[in-house]
């Protein structure tokens, strides 16, 4: 990091926000090219958005043809004519999105980044470089934002260009947030509760903090060994960080609150706060489980009632069918086979007997 100047402070204090669409476009650009076949290759593109004195909003991007020699970092090719034509077309679609910088898939800074950054100064006075890690191996924000500034040497030698790191965040607009939530609706596991999610987030935060502390330790060790020069700006920032940390080794000066010693007041307060939070989480989980059991019991009762109603309706239908069969059987017993009653058969028989007698007379 260069010594603190007004220009450096203005760049470091800027808020850089990257839209999720830019991350998706970069990953798609990387997967569509042959860069994923070789770990040393990378992809380069242009960033579009708004850049004022305080906030930098990266809302869109497009890919750019780029080639470089793996053996010689100073040999590279970037089609600036393609950049100009694509920029003109994007202006016709959305005039608010201006060319504010460029990106590459990194995952770290390269030797030719300063030269490429000088090329983009044709289109914007202070281009933003965002390194997007398309294959992140650690939890955290996969973007690193940089601005190029003049580094003033302590020994009075000539100045040189270098990159200064700027904090960046992933921020989505309302429409993008709704779309991302809709896409994650089928991916999110419903069985996973909020407690496990919170614990997972805390674990990832602690892992990220551990990695940052490890990087600080490695840097300080290199400074002690003489591999890196002493940078007072970085050491000053580290001292500010250490000054903000609570003092856990205060000497004993008497009894503290609720009988706790003076050197344990902070740990005692943190234990009380943690216990209160854990109790609230435990009660919430218990209430949630009781509510789920209550809904399960209500569901079983409703299913049993519906089954009983179905069985009763089925029995009524069977009884009605049996009664109908009995009535039909009684009717068939009263009616003869030929459909004529017995009295009519006897009468017809008498008539047949009388008929021959009349013929003999």
PDB file of N, CA, C and O in Angstrom, residues 7 11 46-47 51 76 78 80 83-84 87 99-102 113-129 146-151 159-163:
ATOM      1  N   UNK A   7      -5.265  11.573  -2.607  1.00  0.00           N
ATOM      2  CA  UNK A   7      -5.809  10.728  -3.679  1.00  0.00           C
ATOM      3  C   UNK A   7      -6.034   9.302  -3.197  1.00  0.00           C
ATOM      4  O   UNK A   7      -7.077   8.699  -3.477  1.00  0.00           O
ATOM      5  N   UNK A  11      -9.684   7.203  -2.788  1.00  0.00           N
ATOM      6  CA  UNK A  11      -9.943   5.942  -3.475  1.00  0.00           C
ATOM      7  C   UNK A  11     -10.271   4.821  -2.497  1.00  0.00           C
ATOM      8  O   UNK A  11     -11.145   3.994  -2.749  1.00  0.00           O
ATOM      9  N   UNK A  46     -15.030  -5.937 -19.578  1.00  0.00           N
ATOM     10  CA  UNK A  46     -15.239  -4.521 -19.280  1.00  0.00           C
ATOM     11  C   UNK A  46     -16.369  -4.400 -18.273  1.00  0.00           C
ATOM     12  O   UNK A  46     -17.373  -5.124 -18.346  1.00  0.00           O
ATOM     13  N   UNK A  47     -16.221  -3.469 -17.327  1.00  0.00           N
ATOM     14  CA  UNK A  47     -17.231  -3.199 -16.305  1.00  0.00           C
ATOM     15  C   UNK A  47     -17.997  -1.938 -16.672  1.00  0.00           C
ATOM     16  O   UNK A  47     -17.403  -0.921 -17.066  1.00  0.00           O
ATOM     17  N   UNK A  51     -19.928   5.782 -11.499  1.00  0.00           N
ATOM     18  CA  UNK A  51     -18.778   6.073 -10.646  1.00  0.00           C
ATOM     19  C   UNK A  51     -18.779   7.560 -10.332  1.00  0.00           C
ATOM     20  O   UNK A  51     -18.522   8.391 -11.202  1.00  0.00           O
ATOM     21  N   UNK A  76       0.936  -9.404 -24.454  1.00  0.00           N
ATOM     22  CA  UNK A  76      -0.505  -9.624 -24.338  1.00  0.00           C
ATOM     23  C   UNK A  76      -1.215  -8.855 -25.448  1.00  0.00           C
ATOM     24  O   UNK A  76      -0.652  -7.952 -26.062  1.00  0.00           O
ATOM     25  N   UNK A  78      -5.190  -7.174 -26.377  1.00  0.00           N
ATOM     26  CA  UNK A  78      -6.573  -6.849 -26.017  1.00  0.00           C
ATOM     27  C   UNK A  78      -7.169  -6.026 -27.150  1.00  0.00           C
ATOM     28  O   UNK A  78      -6.586  -5.006 -27.557  1.00  0.00           O
ATOM     29  N   UNK A  80      -8.978  -3.417 -28.461  1.00  0.00           N
ATOM     30  CA  UNK A  80      -9.618  -2.169 -28.013  1.00  0.00           C
ATOM     31  C   UNK A  80     -10.676  -1.696 -29.000  1.00  0.00           C
ATOM     32  O   UNK A  80     -11.608  -0.968 -28.620  1.00  0.00           O
ATOM     33  N   UNK A  83     -13.773  -3.214 -27.844  1.00  0.00           N
ATOM     34  CA  UNK A  83     -14.251  -2.520 -26.647  1.00  0.00           C
ATOM     35  C   UNK A  83     -15.027  -1.263 -27.027  1.00  0.00           C
ATOM     36  O   UNK A  83     -16.116  -0.977 -26.482  1.00  0.00           O
ATOM     37  N   UNK A  84     -14.510  -0.505 -27.972  1.00  0.00           N
ATOM     38  CA  UNK A  84     -15.174   0.733 -28.373  1.00  0.00           C
ATOM     39  C   UNK A  84     -16.519   0.457 -29.042  1.00  0.00           C
ATOM     40  O   UNK A  84     -17.512   1.139 -28.763  1.00  0.00           O
ATOM     41  N   UNK A  87     -19.010  -0.770 -26.428  1.00  0.00           N
ATOM     42  CA  UNK A  87     -19.379   0.338 -25.540  1.00  0.00           C
ATOM     43  C   UNK A  87     -20.398   1.249 -26.206  1.00  0.00           C
ATOM     44  O   UNK A  87     -21.348   1.727 -25.562  1.00  0.00           O
ATOM     45  N   UNK A  99     -18.640   3.115 -19.051  1.00  0.00           N
ATOM     46  CA  UNK A  99     -17.458   2.279 -18.856  1.00  0.00           C
ATOM     47  C   UNK A  99     -16.663   2.834 -17.670  1.00  0.00           C
ATOM     48  O   UNK A  99     -16.184   3.980 -17.706  1.00  0.00           O
ATOM     49  N   UNK A 100     -16.541   2.031 -16.612  1.00  0.00           N
ATOM     50  CA  UNK A 100     -15.877   2.492 -15.393  1.00  0.00           C
ATOM     51  C   UNK A 100     -14.627   1.674 -15.065  1.00  0.00           C
ATOM     52  O   UNK A 100     -13.902   2.019 -14.132  1.00  0.00           O
ATOM     53  N   UNK A 101     -14.365   0.592 -15.791  1.00  0.00           N
ATOM     54  CA  UNK A 101     -13.184  -0.200 -15.489  1.00  0.00           C
ATOM     55  C   UNK A 101     -13.197  -1.533 -16.201  1.00  0.00           C
ATOM     56  O   UNK A 101     -13.876  -1.700 -17.221  1.00  0.00           O
ATOM     57  N   UNK A 102     -12.461  -2.491 -15.661  1.00  0.00           N
ATOM     58  CA  UNK A 102     -12.338  -3.794 -16.291  1.00  0.00           C
ATOM     59  C   UNK A 102     -12.172  -4.856 -15.217  1.00  0.00           C
ATOM     60  O   UNK A 102     -11.948  -4.544 -14.037  1.00  0.00           O
ATOM     61  N   UNK A 113      -1.030  -6.153 -15.371  1.00  0.00           N
ATOM     62  CA  UNK A 113      -2.282  -5.465 -15.027  1.00  0.00           C
ATOM     63  C   UNK A 113      -2.137  -3.954 -15.093  1.00  0.00           C
ATOM     64  O   UNK A 113      -3.071  -3.250 -15.500  1.00  0.00           O
ATOM     65  N   UNK A 114      -0.986  -3.433 -14.723  1.00  0.00           N
ATOM     66  CA  UNK A 114      -0.779  -1.980 -14.791  1.00  0.00           C
ATOM     67  C   UNK A 114      -0.800  -1.488 -16.230  1.00  0.00           C
ATOM     68  O   UNK A 114      -1.369  -0.420 -16.529  1.00  0.00           O
ATOM     69  N   UNK A 115      -0.221  -2.236 -17.143  1.00  0.00           N
ATOM     70  CA  UNK A 115      -0.229  -1.840 -18.550  1.00  0.00           C
ATOM     71  C   UNK A 115      -1.646  -1.891 -19.126  1.00  0.00           C
ATOM     72  O   UNK A 115      -2.042  -1.002 -19.884  1.00  0.00           O
ATOM     73  N   UNK A 116      -2.391  -2.935 -18.783  1.00  0.00           N
ATOM     74  CA  UNK A 116      -3.774  -3.021 -19.265  1.00  0.00           C
ATOM     75  C   UNK A 116      -4.605  -1.894 -18.660  1.00  0.00           C
ATOM     76  O   UNK A 116      -5.468  -1.311 -19.336  1.00  0.00           O
ATOM     77  N   UNK A 117      -4.332  -1.550 -17.404  1.00  0.00           N
ATOM     78  CA  UNK A 117      -5.062  -0.455 -16.765  1.00  0.00           C
ATOM     79  C   UNK A 117      -4.775   0.876 -17.457  1.00  0.00           C
ATOM     80  O   UNK A 117      -5.683   1.721 -17.589  1.00  0.00           O
ATOM     81  N   UNK A 118      -3.556   1.064 -17.912  1.00  0.00           N
ATOM     82  CA  UNK A 118      -3.237   2.281 -18.659  1.00  0.00           C
ATOM     83  C   UNK A 118      -3.997   2.343 -19.975  1.00  0.00           C
ATOM     84  O   UNK A 118      -4.381   3.418 -20.439  1.00  0.00           O
ATOM     85  N   UNK A 119      -4.238   1.186 -20.585  1.00  0.00           N
ATOM     86  CA  UNK A 119      -5.013   1.165 -21.830  1.00  0.00           C
ATOM     87  C   UNK A 119      -6.448   1.625 -21.586  1.00  0.00           C
ATOM     88  O   UNK A 119      -7.029   2.358 -22.408  1.00  0.00           O
ATOM     89  N   UNK A 120      -7.036   1.231 -20.460  1.00  0.00           N
ATOM     90  CA  UNK A 120      -8.427   1.603 -20.183  1.00  0.00           C
ATOM     91  C   UNK A 120      -8.561   3.062 -19.761  1.00  0.00           C
ATOM     92  O   UNK A 120      -9.691   3.553 -19.634  1.00  0.00           O
ATOM     93  N   UNK A 121      -7.456   3.761 -19.542  1.00  0.00           N
ATOM     94  CA  UNK A 121      -7.549   5.181 -19.244  1.00  0.00           C
ATOM     95  C   UNK A 121      -7.972   5.993 -20.465  1.00  0.00           C
ATOM     96  O   UNK A 121      -8.270   7.189 -20.337  1.00  0.00           O
ATOM     97  N   UNK A 122      -8.002   5.359 -21.632  1.00  0.00           N
ATOM     98  CA  UNK A 122      -8.548   6.038 -22.816  1.00  0.00           C
ATOM     99  C   UNK A 122     -10.038   6.309 -22.661  1.00  0.00           C
ATOM    100  O   UNK A 122     -10.565   7.270 -23.228  1.00  0.00           O
ATOM    101  N   UNK A 123     -10.730   5.473 -21.897  1.00  0.00           N
ATOM    102  CA  UNK A 123     -12.185   5.549 -21.814  1.00  0.00           C
ATOM    103  C   UNK A 123     -12.676   6.122 -20.494  1.00  0.00           C
ATOM    104  O   UNK A 123     -13.785   6.647 -20.432  1.00  0.00           O
ATOM    105  N   UNK A 124     -11.882   6.030 -19.436  1.00  0.00           N
ATOM    106  CA  UNK A 124     -12.271   6.594 -18.142  1.00  0.00           C
ATOM    107  C   UNK A 124     -11.009   7.060 -17.433  1.00  0.00           C
ATOM    108  O   UNK A 124      -9.960   6.400 -17.530  1.00  0.00           O
ATOM    109  N   UNK A 125     -11.030   8.178 -16.730  1.00  0.00           N
ATOM    110  CA  UNK A 125      -9.783   8.723 -16.160  1.00  0.00           C
ATOM    111  C   UNK A 125      -9.172   7.851 -15.071  1.00  0.00           C
ATOM    112  O   UNK A 125      -7.955   7.779 -14.953  1.00  0.00           O
ATOM    113  N   UNK A 126     -10.017   7.194 -14.259  1.00  0.00           N
ATOM    114  CA  UNK A 126      -9.489   6.374 -13.171  1.00  0.00           C
ATOM    115  C   UNK A 126     -10.201   5.025 -13.199  1.00  0.00           C
ATOM    116  O   UNK A 126     -11.180   4.804 -12.491  1.00  0.00           O
ATOM    117  N   UNK A 127      -9.734   4.097 -14.037  1.00  0.00           N
ATOM    118  CA  UNK A 127     -10.465   2.829 -14.190  1.00  0.00           C
ATOM    119  C   UNK A 127     -10.386   1.968 -12.932  1.00  0.00           C
ATOM    120  O   UNK A 127      -9.400   1.975 -12.194  1.00  0.00           O
ATOM    121  N   UNK A 128     -11.443   1.221 -12.721  1.00  0.00           N
ATOM    122  CA  UNK A 128     -11.544   0.288 -11.594  1.00  0.00           C
ATOM    123  C   UNK A 128     -11.210  -1.114 -12.080  1.00  0.00           C
ATOM    124  O   UNK A 128     -11.698  -1.560 -13.124  1.00  0.00           O
ATOM    125  N   UNK A 129     -10.365  -1.799 -11.322  1.00  0.00           N
ATOM    126  CA  UNK A 129     -10.033  -3.192 -11.607  1.00  0.00           C
ATOM    127  C   UNK A 129     -10.679  -4.076 -10.545  1.00  0.00           C
ATOM    128  O   UNK A 129     -10.465  -3.868  -9.346  1.00  0.00           O
ATOM    129  N   UNK A 146      -9.538  -2.772  -7.038  1.00  0.00           N
ATOM    130  CA  UNK A 146      -8.269  -2.052  -6.972  1.00  0.00           C
ATOM    131  C   UNK A 146      -8.368  -0.780  -7.803  1.00  0.00           C
ATOM    132  O   UNK A 146      -9.069  -0.739  -8.832  1.00  0.00           O
ATOM    133  N   UNK A 147      -7.634   0.246  -7.360  1.00  0.00           N
ATOM    134  CA  UNK A 147      -7.410   1.469  -8.132  1.00  0.00           C
ATOM    135  C   UNK A 147      -5.901   1.678  -8.258  1.00  0.00           C
ATOM    136  O   UNK A 147      -5.137   1.371  -7.327  1.00  0.00           O
ATOM    137  N   UNK A 148      -5.463   2.200  -9.399  1.00  0.00           N
ATOM    138  CA  UNK A 148      -4.048   2.464  -9.636  1.00  0.00           C
ATOM    139  C   UNK A 148      -3.708   3.870  -9.166  1.00  0.00           C
ATOM    140  O   UNK A 148      -4.397   4.841  -9.508  1.00  0.00           O
ATOM    141  N   UNK A 149      -2.652   3.986  -8.356  1.00  0.00           N
ATOM    142  CA  UNK A 149      -2.211   5.283  -7.836  1.00  0.00           C
ATOM    143  C   UNK A 149      -0.699   5.377  -7.974  1.00  0.00           C
ATOM    144  O   UNK A 149      -0.008   4.389  -8.241  1.00  0.00           O
ATOM    145  N   UNK A 150      -0.196   6.582  -7.762  1.00  0.00           N
ATOM    146  CA  UNK A 150       1.249   6.823  -7.770  1.00  0.00           C
ATOM    147  C   UNK A 150       1.808   6.512  -6.389  1.00  0.00           C
ATOM    148  O   UNK A 150       1.336   7.046  -5.380  1.00  0.00           O
ATOM    149  N   UNK A 151       2.810   5.644  -6.326  1.00  0.00           N
ATOM    150  CA  UNK A 151       3.438   5.288  -5.061  1.00  0.00           C
ATOM    151  C   UNK A 151       4.655   6.175  -4.830  1.00  0.00           C
ATOM    152  O   UNK A 151       5.584   6.224  -5.656  1.00  0.00           O
ATOM    153  N   UNK A 159       8.668   8.033  -8.467  1.00  0.00           N
ATOM    154  CA  UNK A 159       7.412   7.363  -8.150  1.00  0.00           C
ATOM    155  C   UNK A 159       7.098   6.289  -9.184  1.00  0.00           C
ATOM    156  O   UNK A 159       7.607   6.312 -10.309  1.00  0.00           O
ATOM    157  N   UNK A 160       6.255   5.384  -8.809  1.00  0.00           N
ATOM    158  CA  UNK A 160       5.841   4.302  -9.705  1.00  0.00           C
ATOM    159  C   UNK A 160       4.375   3.991  -9.457  1.00  0.00           C
ATOM    160  O   UNK A 160       3.831   4.288  -8.384  1.00  0.00           O
ATOM    161  N   UNK A 161       3.749   3.421 -10.456  1.00  0.00           N
ATOM    162  CA  UNK A 161       2.346   3.052 -10.361  1.00  0.00           C
ATOM    163  C   UNK A 161       2.184   1.758  -9.555  1.00  0.00           C
ATOM    164  O   UNK A 161       2.995   0.832  -9.681  1.00  0.00           O
ATOM    165  N   UNK A 162       1.140   1.726  -8.772  1.00  0.00           N
ATOM    166  CA  UNK A 162       0.807   0.518  -8.020  1.00  0.00           C
ATOM    167  C   UNK A 162      -0.693   0.502  -7.770  1.00  0.00           C
ATOM    168  O   UNK A 162      -1.385   1.521  -7.948  1.00  0.00           O
ATOM    169  N   UNK A 163      -1.194  -0.636  -7.356  1.00  0.00           N
ATOM    170  CA  UNK A 163      -2.628  -0.787  -7.091  1.00  0.00           C
ATOM    171  C   UNK A 163      -2.880  -0.658  -5.594  1.00  0.00           C
ATOM    172  O   UNK A 163      -2.111  -1.185  -4.770  1.00  0.00           O
TER     173      UNK A 163
END
